[in-house]
PDB file of C-alpha atoms and ligand atoms in Angstrom:
ATOM      1  CA  MET A   1      14.811 -16.492  15.619  1.00 92.00           C
ATOM      2  CA  ASN A   2      17.611 -14.786  17.597  1.00 96.00           C
ATOM      3  CA  ASP A   3      17.581 -13.187  21.043  1.00 97.00           C
ATOM      4  CA  PHE A   4      16.927  -9.713  19.478  1.00 97.00           C
ATOM      5  CA  GLN A   5      14.268 -10.625  17.094  1.00 96.00           C
ATOM      6  CA  LYS A   6      12.321 -12.411  19.836  1.00 97.00           C
ATOM      7  CA  GLU A   7      12.778  -9.284  21.996  1.00 97.00           C
ATOM      8  CA  VAL A   8      11.321  -7.124  19.059  1.00 97.00           C
ATOM      9  CA  LYS A   9       8.390  -9.820  18.659  1.00 96.00           C
ATOM     10  CA  ASP A  10       7.404  -9.787  22.261  1.00 97.00           C
ATOM     11  CA  ARG A  11       7.523  -5.936  22.533  1.00 97.00           C
ATOM     12  CA  ILE A  12       5.009  -5.760  19.461  1.00 97.00           C
ATOM     13  CA  ALA A  13       2.907  -8.377  21.423  1.00 96.00           C
ATOM     14  CA  SER A  14       2.911  -6.469  24.482  1.00 97.00           C
ATOM     15  CA  ASN A  15       2.418  -3.058  22.512  1.00 97.00           C
ATOM     16  CA  ALA A  16      -0.529  -4.368  21.115  1.00 96.00           C
ATOM     17  CA  GLN A  17      -2.089  -5.110  24.715  1.00 97.00           C
ATOM     18  CA  ASP A  18      -1.027  -1.676  25.768  1.00 98.00           C
ATOM     19  CA  GLU A  19      -4.384   0.329  25.797  1.00 98.00           C
ATOM     20  CA  ARG A  20      -2.866   3.712  26.548  1.00 98.00           C
ATOM     21  CA  LEU A  21      -0.598   3.348  23.704  1.00 98.00           C
ATOM     22  CA  LYS A  22      -3.205   2.142  21.310  1.00 97.00           C
ATOM     23  CA  SER A  23      -5.544   5.214  22.162  1.00 97.00           C
ATOM     24  CA  ASP A  24      -2.782   7.577  21.925  1.00 98.00           C
ATOM     25  CA  ALA A  25      -1.980   6.181  18.403  1.00 98.00           C
ATOM     26  CA  ALA A  26      -5.349   6.264  17.287  1.00 97.00           C
ATOM     27  CA  ALA A  27      -5.852   9.987  18.581  1.00 97.00           C
ATOM     28  CA  PHE A  28      -2.723  10.663  16.503  1.00 98.00           C
ATOM     29  CA  MET A  29      -4.212   9.150  13.581  1.00 97.00           C
ATOM     30  CA  ARG A  30      -7.363  11.067  13.978  1.00 95.00           C
ATOM     31  CA  SER A  31      -5.783  14.762  14.437  1.00 96.00           C
ATOM     32  CA  SER A  32      -2.862  13.945  11.927  1.00 97.00           C
ATOM     33  CA  ILE A  33      -5.264  12.985   9.128  1.00 96.00           C
ATOM     34  CA  ALA A  34      -7.299  16.102   9.727  1.00 93.00           C
ATOM     35  CA  SER A  35      -4.401  18.165   9.439  1.00 95.00           C
ATOM     36  CA  GLN A  36      -3.244  16.383   6.227  1.00 95.00           C
ATOM     37  CA  TYR A  37       0.072  15.071   7.598  1.00 97.00           C
ATOM     38  CA  SER A  38       0.276  12.566   5.021  1.00 97.00           C
ATOM     39  CA  TYR A  39       0.973  15.240   2.454  1.00 98.00           C
ATOM     40  CA  ASN A  40       4.292  16.468   4.227  1.00 98.00           C
ATOM     41  CA  PHE A  41       6.665  13.851   2.804  1.00 98.00           C
ATOM     42  CA  SER A  42       8.856  13.299  -0.307  1.00 98.00           C
ATOM     43  CA  TRP A  43      10.763  10.116  -1.600  1.00 98.00           C
ATOM     44  CA  LEU A  44      13.802  10.771  -3.550  1.00 98.00           C
ATOM     45  CA  GLY A  45      12.456  13.815  -4.509  1.00 98.00           C
ATOM     46  CA  ARG A  46       8.777  13.081  -5.468  1.00 98.00           C
ATOM     47  CA  PRO A  47       5.673  13.840  -3.178  1.00 98.00           C
ATOM     48  CA  ILE A  48       4.440  10.805  -1.530  1.00 98.00           C
ATOM     49  CA  ILE A  49       1.213  10.738   0.081  1.00 98.00           C
ATOM     50  CA  GLN A  50       1.907   8.158   2.897  1.00 98.00           C
ATOM     51  CA  TYR A  51       2.685   7.879   6.495  1.00 98.00           C
ATOM     52  CA  PRO A  52       6.389   7.053   7.256  1.00 98.00           C
ATOM     53  CA  GLN A  53       5.436   3.937   9.232  1.00 98.00           C
ATOM     54  CA  ASP A  54       3.706   2.463   6.357  1.00 98.00           C
ATOM     55  CA  MET A  55       6.607   3.235   4.148  1.00 98.00           C
ATOM     56  CA  ILE A  56       8.820   1.335   6.600  1.00 98.00           C
ATOM     57  CA  ALA A  57       6.526  -1.537   6.545  1.00 98.00           C
ATOM     58  CA  MET A  58       6.673  -1.644   2.925  1.00 99.00           C
ATOM     59  CA  GLN A  59      10.461  -1.332   2.991  1.00 98.00           C
ATOM     60  CA  GLU A  60      10.264  -4.677   5.221  1.00 98.00           C
ATOM     61  CA  LEU A  61       7.979  -6.419   2.757  1.00 98.00           C
ATOM     62  CA  ILE A  62       9.757  -5.666  -0.292  1.00 99.00           C
ATOM     63  CA  TRP A  63      12.927  -6.756   1.141  1.00 98.00           C
ATOM     64  CA  SER A  64      11.791  -9.941   2.638  1.00 98.00           C
ATOM     65  CA  ILE A  65       9.398 -10.625  -0.405  1.00 98.00           C
ATOM     66  CA  GLN A  66      12.208  -9.735  -3.125  1.00 98.00           C
ATOM     67  CA  PRO A  67       9.255  -9.115  -6.022  1.00 99.00           C
ATOM     68  CA  ASP A  68       9.778  -8.730  -9.523  1.00 98.00           C
ATOM     69  CA  LEU A  69       6.912  -6.802 -10.072  1.00 99.00           C
ATOM     70  CA  ILE A  70       4.996  -4.193  -7.930  1.00 99.00           C
ATOM     71  CA  ILE A  71       1.928  -3.260  -9.075  1.00 99.00           C
ATOM     72  CA  GLU A  72       0.440   0.060  -7.483  1.00 99.00           C
ATOM     73  CA  THR A  73      -3.060   1.757  -8.323  1.00 99.00           C
ATOM     74  CA  GLY A  74      -2.959   5.359  -7.438  1.00 98.00           C
ATOM     75  CA  ILE A  75      -0.048   7.486  -8.715  1.00 98.00           C
ATOM     76  CA  ALA A  76      -0.813  11.024  -7.894  1.00 98.00           C
ATOM     77  CA  HIS A  77       2.628  12.937  -7.828  1.00 98.00           C
ATOM     78  CA  GLY A  78       4.621   9.425  -8.325  1.00 98.00           C
ATOM     79  CA  GLY A  79       6.070   9.404  -4.632  1.00 98.00           C
ATOM     80  CA  SER A  80       4.868   5.622  -4.140  1.00 98.00           C
ATOM     81  CA  LEU A  81       6.100   4.470  -7.490  1.00 98.00           C
ATOM     82  CA  ILE A  82       9.835   6.017  -6.923  1.00 99.00           C
ATOM     83  CA  PHE A  83       9.629   4.537  -3.349  1.00 99.00           C
ATOM     84  CA  SER A  84       8.962   1.131  -4.714  1.00 99.00           C
ATOM     85  CA  ALA A  85      11.513   1.539  -7.807  1.00 99.00           C
ATOM     86  CA  SER A  86      14.047   2.603  -5.124  1.00 99.00           C
ATOM     87  CA  MET A  87      13.303  -0.665  -2.948  1.00 98.00           C
ATOM     88  CA  LEU A  88      13.710  -2.794  -6.070  1.00 99.00           C
ATOM     89  CA  GLU A  89      16.820  -1.100  -7.119  1.00 98.00           C
ATOM     90  CA  LEU A  90      18.382  -1.627  -3.624  1.00 98.00           C
ATOM     91  CA  ASN A  91      17.230  -5.232  -3.793  1.00 98.00           C
ATOM     92  CA  ALA A  92      18.921  -5.655  -7.197  1.00 98.00           C
ATOM     93  CA  ALA A  93      22.010  -3.943  -5.798  1.00 98.00           C
ATOM     94  CA  CYS A  94      21.923  -6.787  -3.129  1.00 98.00           C
ATOM     95  CA  GLY A  95      21.644  -9.707  -5.502  1.00 98.00           C
ATOM     96  CA  GLY A  96      17.749  -9.375  -5.795  1.00 98.00           C
ATOM     97  CA  PRO A  97      15.849  -9.578  -9.150  1.00 98.00           C
ATOM     98  CA  GLN A  98      17.623  -7.702 -11.515  1.00 98.00           C
ATOM     99  CA  ASP A  99      14.801  -6.673 -13.981  1.00 98.00           C
ATOM    100  CA  ALA A 100      12.277  -5.922 -11.170  1.00 98.00           C
ATOM    101  CA  SER A 101       9.982  -3.124 -12.053  1.00 98.00           C
ATOM    102  CA  VAL A 102       6.969  -0.990 -10.848  1.00 98.00           C
ATOM    103  CA  LEU A 103       3.665  -0.738 -12.682  1.00 99.00           C
ATOM    104  CA  GLY A 104       1.490   2.083 -11.841  1.00 99.00           C
ATOM    105  CA  VAL A 105      -2.266   2.744 -12.835  1.00 99.00           C
ATOM    106  CA  ASP A 106      -3.771   6.212 -12.393  1.00 99.00           C
ATOM    107  CA  ILE A 107      -7.191   7.401 -13.812  1.00 98.00           C
ATOM    108  CA  ASP A 108      -5.562  10.749 -14.466  1.00 98.00           C
ATOM    109  CA  ILE A 109      -1.904  11.125 -14.695  1.00 98.00           C
ATOM    110  CA  ARG A 110      -1.276  15.115 -14.808  1.00 98.00           C
ATOM    111  CA  PRO A 111       1.057  16.023 -17.409  1.00 98.00           C
ATOM    112  CA  HIS A 112       3.615  17.889 -14.914  1.00 98.00           C
ATOM    113  CA  ASN A 113       3.613  14.591 -12.480  1.00 98.00           C
ATOM    114  CA  ARG A 114       4.162  12.292 -15.746  1.00 98.00           C
ATOM    115  CA  GLN A 115       7.159  14.743 -16.932  1.00 98.00           C
ATOM    116  CA  ALA A 116       8.653  14.427 -13.430  1.00 98.00           C
ATOM    117  CA  ILE A 117       8.186  10.552 -12.883  1.00 98.00           C
ATOM    118  CA  GLU A 118       9.791  10.107 -16.645  1.00 98.00           C
ATOM    119  CA  ALA A 119      12.627  12.550 -15.830  1.00 98.00           C
ATOM    120  CA  HIS A 120      13.514  10.690 -12.645  1.00 98.00           C
ATOM    121  CA  PRO A 121      16.907   8.304 -12.681  1.00 98.00           C
ATOM    122  CA  LEU A 122      14.791   5.397 -11.446  1.00 98.00           C
ATOM    123  CA  TYR A 123      12.048   5.636 -14.268  1.00 98.00           C
ATOM    124  CA  ARG A 124      13.641   2.742 -15.686  1.00 98.00           C
ATOM    125  CA  ARG A 125      11.966   0.439 -13.693  1.00 98.00           C
ATOM    126  CA  ILE A 126       8.607   2.076 -13.984  1.00 99.00           C
ATOM    127  CA  GLU A 127       5.704   1.871 -16.222  1.00 98.00           C
ATOM    128  CA  MET A 128       2.486   3.672 -16.167  1.00 99.00           C
ATOM    129  CA  ILE A 129      -0.934   3.116 -17.250  1.00 99.00           C
ATOM    130  CA  GLN A 130      -3.533   5.755 -17.427  1.00 98.00           C
ATOM    131  CA  GLY A 131      -7.284   4.699 -16.828  1.00 98.00           C
ATOM    132  CA  SER A 132      -9.519   3.403 -14.027  1.00 98.00           C
ATOM    133  CA  SER A 133      -7.832   0.804 -12.377  1.00 98.00           C
ATOM    134  CA  VAL A 134     -11.059  -1.412 -12.529  1.00 98.00           C
ATOM    135  CA  ALA A 135     -11.830  -0.781 -16.097  1.00 98.00           C
ATOM    136  CA  PRO A 136     -11.771  -4.061 -17.971  1.00 98.00           C
ATOM    137  CA  GLU A 137      -8.990  -3.145 -20.614  1.00 98.00           C
ATOM    138  CA  VAL A 138      -6.674  -1.757 -17.782  1.00 98.00           C
ATOM    139  CA  VAL A 139      -7.222  -4.826 -15.642  1.00 98.00           C
ATOM    140  CA  GLY A 140      -6.371  -6.855 -18.777  1.00 98.00           C
ATOM    141  CA  GLN A 141      -3.046  -4.715 -19.528  1.00 98.00           C
ATOM    142  CA  VAL A 142      -1.925  -5.303 -16.078  1.00 98.00           C
ATOM    143  CA  ARG A 143      -2.677  -8.929 -16.055  1.00 98.00           C
ATOM    144  CA  ALA A 144      -0.536  -9.131 -19.456  1.00 98.00           C
ATOM    145  CA  ARG A 145       2.420  -7.393 -17.865  1.00 98.00           C
ATOM    146  CA  ALA A 146       1.967  -9.882 -14.766  1.00 98.00           C
ATOM    147  CA  THR A 147       2.775 -12.958 -16.988  1.00 98.00           C
ATOM    148  CA  GLY A 148       5.995 -14.825 -16.543  1.00 98.00           C
ATOM    149  CA  ARG A 149       6.676 -12.675 -13.059  1.00 98.00           C
ATOM    150  CA  GLN A 150       7.633 -14.772 -10.086  1.00 97.00           C
ATOM    151  CA  ARG A 151       6.880 -12.670  -7.063  1.00 98.00           C
ATOM    152  CA  ILE A 152       4.185 -10.038  -7.303  1.00 99.00           C
ATOM    153  CA  LEU A 153       3.053  -7.666  -4.611  1.00 99.00           C
ATOM    154  CA  VAL A 154       0.304  -5.343  -5.148  1.00 99.00           C
ATOM    155  CA  CYS A 155      -0.648  -1.980  -3.628  1.00 99.00           C
ATOM    156  CA  LEU A 156      -4.245  -0.336  -3.522  1.00 99.00           C
ATOM    157  CA  ASP A 157      -4.294   3.397  -3.138  1.00 98.00           C
ATOM    158  CA  SER A 158      -6.794   5.004  -5.694  1.00 98.00           C
ATOM    159  CA  ASN A 159     -10.370   5.633  -5.254  1.00 97.00           C
ATOM    160  CA  HIS A 160     -11.326   4.819  -1.292  1.00 97.00           C
ATOM    161  CA  THR A 161     -15.005   3.552  -1.736  1.00 97.00           C
ATOM    162  CA  HIS A 162     -16.178   0.319  -0.869  1.00 98.00           C
ATOM    163  CA  GLU A 163     -17.250  -0.662  -4.299  1.00 98.00           C
ATOM    164  CA  HIS A 164     -14.044   0.740  -6.149  1.00 98.00           C
ATOM    165  CA  ALA A 165     -12.008  -1.098  -3.388  1.00 98.00           C
ATOM    166  CA  LEU A 166     -13.464  -4.174  -3.680  1.00 98.00           C
ATOM    167  CA  ALA A 167     -13.510  -4.137  -7.176  1.00 98.00           C
ATOM    168  CA  GLU A 168      -9.798  -3.668  -7.265  1.00 98.00           C
ATOM    169  CA  LEU A 169      -9.363  -6.353  -4.693  1.00 98.00           C
ATOM    170  CA  LYS A 170     -11.090  -8.683  -6.974  1.00 98.00           C
ATOM    171  CA  ALA A 171      -9.126  -7.662  -9.976  1.00 98.00           C
ATOM    172  CA  TYR A 172      -5.646  -7.558  -8.563  1.00 98.00           C
ATOM    173  CA  ALA A 173      -5.335  -9.810  -5.626  1.00 98.00           C
ATOM    174  CA  PRO A 174      -5.316 -12.829  -7.782  1.00 98.00           C
ATOM    175  CA  LEU A 175      -2.093 -11.593  -9.207  1.00 98.00           C
ATOM    176  CA  VAL A 176      -0.513 -11.953  -5.882  1.00 98.00           C
ATOM    177  CA  SER A 177       2.144 -14.367  -5.402  1.00 98.00           C
ATOM    178  CA  VAL A 178       1.774 -16.841  -2.566  1.00 98.00           C
ATOM    179  CA  GLY A 179       3.612 -15.404   0.516  1.00 98.00           C
ATOM    180  CA  SER A 180       3.323 -11.994  -0.841  1.00 98.00           C
ATOM    181  CA  TYR A 181       1.039  -9.241  -0.220  1.00 99.00           C
ATOM    182  CA  CYS A 182      -1.836  -7.063  -1.110  1.00 99.00           C
ATOM    183  CA  VAL A 183      -1.633  -4.078   0.573  1.00 99.00           C
ATOM    184  CA  VAL A 184      -4.841  -1.986   1.014  1.00 99.00           C
ATOM    185  CA  PHE A 185      -4.300   1.732   2.043  1.00 98.00           C
ATOM    186  CA  ASP A 186      -6.756   4.114   3.709  1.00 98.00           C
ATOM    187  CA  THR A 187      -8.561   1.325   5.490  1.00 98.00           C
ATOM    188  CA  VAL A 188      -8.174   3.720   8.529  1.00 97.00           C
ATOM    189  CA  ILE A 189     -11.239   5.736   6.992  1.00 97.00           C
ATOM    190  CA  GLU A 190     -13.196   3.079   8.941  1.00 97.00           C
ATOM    191  CA  HIS A 191     -11.994   4.590  12.222  1.00 95.00           C
ATOM    192  CA  LEU A 192     -12.509   8.326  11.458  1.00 94.00           C
ATOM    193  CA  PRO A 193     -15.555  10.545  12.176  1.00 91.00           C
ATOM    194  CA  GLY A 194     -17.902  10.405   8.975  1.00 89.00           C
ATOM    195  CA  GLU A 195     -17.585  14.500   8.818  1.00 89.00           C
ATOM    196  CA  MET A 196     -13.875  14.206   8.049  1.00 88.00           C
ATOM    197  CA  TYR A 197     -14.313  13.724   4.321  1.00 86.00           C
ATOM    198  CA  PRO A 198     -17.118  16.061   3.449  1.00 86.00           C
ATOM    199  CA  ASP A 199     -16.242  16.301  -0.136  1.00 89.00           C
ATOM    200  CA  ARG A 200     -15.920  12.644  -0.812  1.00 91.00           C
ATOM    201  CA  PRO A 201     -18.156   9.682  -1.348  1.00 93.00           C
ATOM    202  CA  TRP A 202     -16.322   7.441   1.445  1.00 94.00           C
ATOM    203  CA  GLY A 203     -16.595   7.299   5.233  1.00 93.00           C
ATOM    204  CA  PRO A 204     -17.332   4.655   8.020  1.00 94.00           C
ATOM    205  CA  GLY A 205     -19.096   1.710   6.287  1.00 94.00           C
ATOM    206  CA  ASN A 206     -18.011   2.819   2.965  1.00 96.00           C
ATOM    207  CA  ASN A 207     -14.217   2.507   2.479  1.00 97.00           C
ATOM    208  CA  PRO A 208     -11.239   0.112   1.813  1.00 98.00           C
ATOM    209  CA  MET A 209     -11.808  -1.613   5.160  1.00 98.00           C
ATOM    210  CA  SER A 210     -15.200  -2.602   4.615  1.00 98.00           C
ATOM    211  CA  ALA A 211     -14.106  -3.827   1.149  1.00 98.00           C
ATOM    212  CA  VAL A 212     -11.223  -5.787   2.736  1.00 98.00           C
ATOM    213  CA  PHE A 213     -13.795  -7.467   5.376  1.00 98.00           C
ATOM    214  CA  GLU A 214     -16.208  -8.316   2.306  1.00 98.00           C
ATOM    215  CA  PHE A 215     -13.334  -9.805   0.226  1.00 98.00           C
ATOM    216  CA  LEU A 216     -11.786 -12.022   3.065  1.00 98.00           C
ATOM    217  CA  LYS A 217     -15.161 -13.543   3.614  1.00 98.00           C
ATOM    218  CA  GLU A 218     -14.982 -15.171   0.167  1.00 98.00           C
ATOM    219  CA  HIS A 219     -10.971 -15.421   0.123  1.00 98.00           C
ATOM    220  CA  PRO A 220      -9.694 -17.615   2.597  1.00 98.00           C
ATOM    221  CA  GLU A 221      -6.425 -17.819   0.835  1.00 98.00           C
ATOM    222  CA  PHE A 222      -5.745 -14.352   2.064  1.00 98.00           C
ATOM    223  CA  GLU A 223      -5.422 -13.139   5.772  1.00 98.00           C
ATOM    224  CA  SER A 224      -5.060  -9.689   7.375  1.00 98.00           C
ATOM    225  CA  ASP A 225      -1.555  -9.509   8.828  1.00 98.00           C
ATOM    226  CA  GLY A 226      -2.081  -8.453  12.467  1.00 97.00           C
ATOM    227  CA  GLN A 227       1.353  -8.473  13.336  1.00 97.00           C
ATOM    228  CA  ILE A 228       2.104  -5.476  10.996  1.00 98.00           C
ATOM    229  CA  ASP A 229      -0.769  -3.438  12.454  1.00 98.00           C
ATOM    230  CA  SER A 230       0.458  -4.156  16.100  1.00 98.00           C
ATOM    231  CA  GLN A 231       4.134  -3.358  14.921  1.00 98.00           C
ATOM    232  CA  LEU A 232       2.967   0.139  13.267  1.00 98.00           C
ATOM    233  CA  LEU A 233       0.064   1.269  15.713  1.00 98.00           C
ATOM    234  CA  VAL A 234       0.075   4.325  13.601  1.00 98.00           C
ATOM    235  CA  SER A 235      -1.086   3.341   9.956  1.00 98.00           C
ATOM    236  CA  VAL A 236      -3.309   4.423   7.128  1.00 98.00           C
ATOM    237  CA  ALA A 237      -3.962   0.697   6.530  1.00 98.00           C
ATOM    238  CA  PRO A 238      -4.886  -1.145   9.659  1.00 98.00           C
ATOM    239  CA  ARG A 239      -6.408  -4.479   8.492  1.00 98.00           C
ATOM    240  CA  GLY A 240      -5.080  -3.669   5.263  1.00 98.00           C
ATOM    241  CA  TYR A 241      -1.878  -5.888   4.931  1.00 99.00           C
ATOM    242  CA  LEU A 242      -3.248  -8.867   3.297  1.00 99.00           C
ATOM    243  CA  ARG A 243      -0.930 -11.713   2.888  1.00 98.00           C
ATOM    244  CA  ARG A 244      -1.553 -14.555   0.624  1.00 98.00           C
ATOM    245  CA  ARG A 245      -1.184 -17.804   2.264  1.00 97.00           C
ATOM    246  CA  ALA A 246      -2.189 -19.991  -0.375  1.00 94.00           C
TER     247      ALA A 246
HETATM  248  C1  SAM B   1      -4.259   8.815  -2.451  1.00 54.98           C
HETATM  249  S1  SAM B   1      -3.684   8.988  -4.318  1.00 54.98           S
HETATM  250  C2  SAM B   1      -2.362   8.063  -4.516  1.00 54.98           C
HETATM  251  C3  SAM B   1      -1.181   8.205  -3.711  1.00 54.98           C
HETATM  252  C4  SAM B   1       0.318   7.650  -4.125  1.00 54.98           C
HETATM  253  N1  SAM B   1      -0.004   5.979  -4.078  1.00 54.98           N
HETATM  254  C5  SAM B   1       1.281   8.134  -3.146  1.00 54.98           C
HETATM  255  O1  SAM B   1       1.221   7.165  -2.204  1.00 54.98           O
HETATM  256  O2  SAM B   1       1.804   9.050  -3.213  1.00 54.98           O
HETATM  257  C6  SAM B   1      -4.830   8.426  -4.965  1.00 54.98           C
HETATM  258  C7  SAM B   1      -5.027   8.661  -6.633  1.00 54.98           C
HETATM  259  O3  SAM B   1      -5.841   7.696  -7.214  1.00 54.98           O
HETATM  260  C8  SAM B   1      -6.418   8.231  -8.373  1.00 54.98           C
HETATM  261  N2  SAM B   1      -7.464   7.508  -8.739  1.00 54.98           N
HETATM  262  C9  SAM B   1      -8.631   7.994  -8.340  1.00 54.98           C
HETATM  263  N3  SAM B   1      -9.598   7.165  -8.992  1.00 54.98           N
HETATM  264  C10 SAM B   1      -8.939   6.264  -9.625  1.00 54.98           C
HETATM  265  C11 SAM B   1      -9.411   4.908 -10.532  1.00 54.98           C
HETATM  266  N4  SAM B   1     -10.719   4.817 -10.641  1.00 54.98           N
HETATM  267  N5  SAM B   1      -8.594   4.364 -11.006  1.00 54.98           N
HETATM  268  C12 SAM B   1      -7.091   4.586 -10.831  1.00 54.98           C
HETATM  269  N6  SAM B   1      -6.687   5.665 -10.282  1.00 54.98           N
HETATM  270  C13 SAM B   1      -7.602   6.526  -9.669  1.00 54.98           C
HETATM  271  C14 SAM B   1      -6.409   9.609  -8.207  1.00 54.98           C
HETATM  272  O4  SAM B   1      -6.227  10.442  -9.739  1.00 54.98           O
HETATM  273  C15 SAM B   1      -5.169   9.777  -7.179  1.00 54.98           C
HETATM  274  O5  SAM B   1      -3.806  10.214  -8.224  1.00 54.98           O
END
């Protein structure tokens, strides 16, 4: 580790102890989620429903892991698929896996979204499956696509109930390569007021974070990477960056 890297590491550790900074970040998360901030962005022309901080964390992971397959549940407008495809394209341009691709799963790929994704120049790195991410036949298709891949990264961003997120973790986390990650988005729901999602089944106690905690109890091969939480402070995936250590 050089001096600059050490400085960054020390600052992240010190920020993680800074109560004022953490409370300001938490306040920003509450008010920005209420104002639907995550819908404000696009990546290479497609709307992406993410916070820029998490996108930077994903860029760092994709660069350091150099995956040859990224599996994503939850496509929506396709922005996160295009984001992943673009990172794989950059990795390939820099000598990384040349045939790396992204596999997206969504229960409802709207025709206009499918059309726009298929028309995108990076579509050659993308494949999509329509169906519930926890349906056995869909899980089977994803497993088949994962066969023979060397470094797999998984991102879960579909239905945010405890039951669904836990079922996705059980189905897809085993595909994650050692040293790679299963990123579980929207764990932040645990920290938000229950009334924030009046028309949704999820809320505190019933969300991807509660699923992550239950999953980790029985899967010591995964650990939640607190370093990424401390680095970002502003994130929809606190405790959701799960690193496979064995
Ligand atoms: C939050 S959006 C995904 C956002 C996208 N990852 C991005 O960053 O732009 C959630 C998506 O999950 C999909 N979804 C909901 N339930 C699902 C299920 N059981 N299986 C697969 N996808 C599901 C929805 O149709 C929706 O498109």
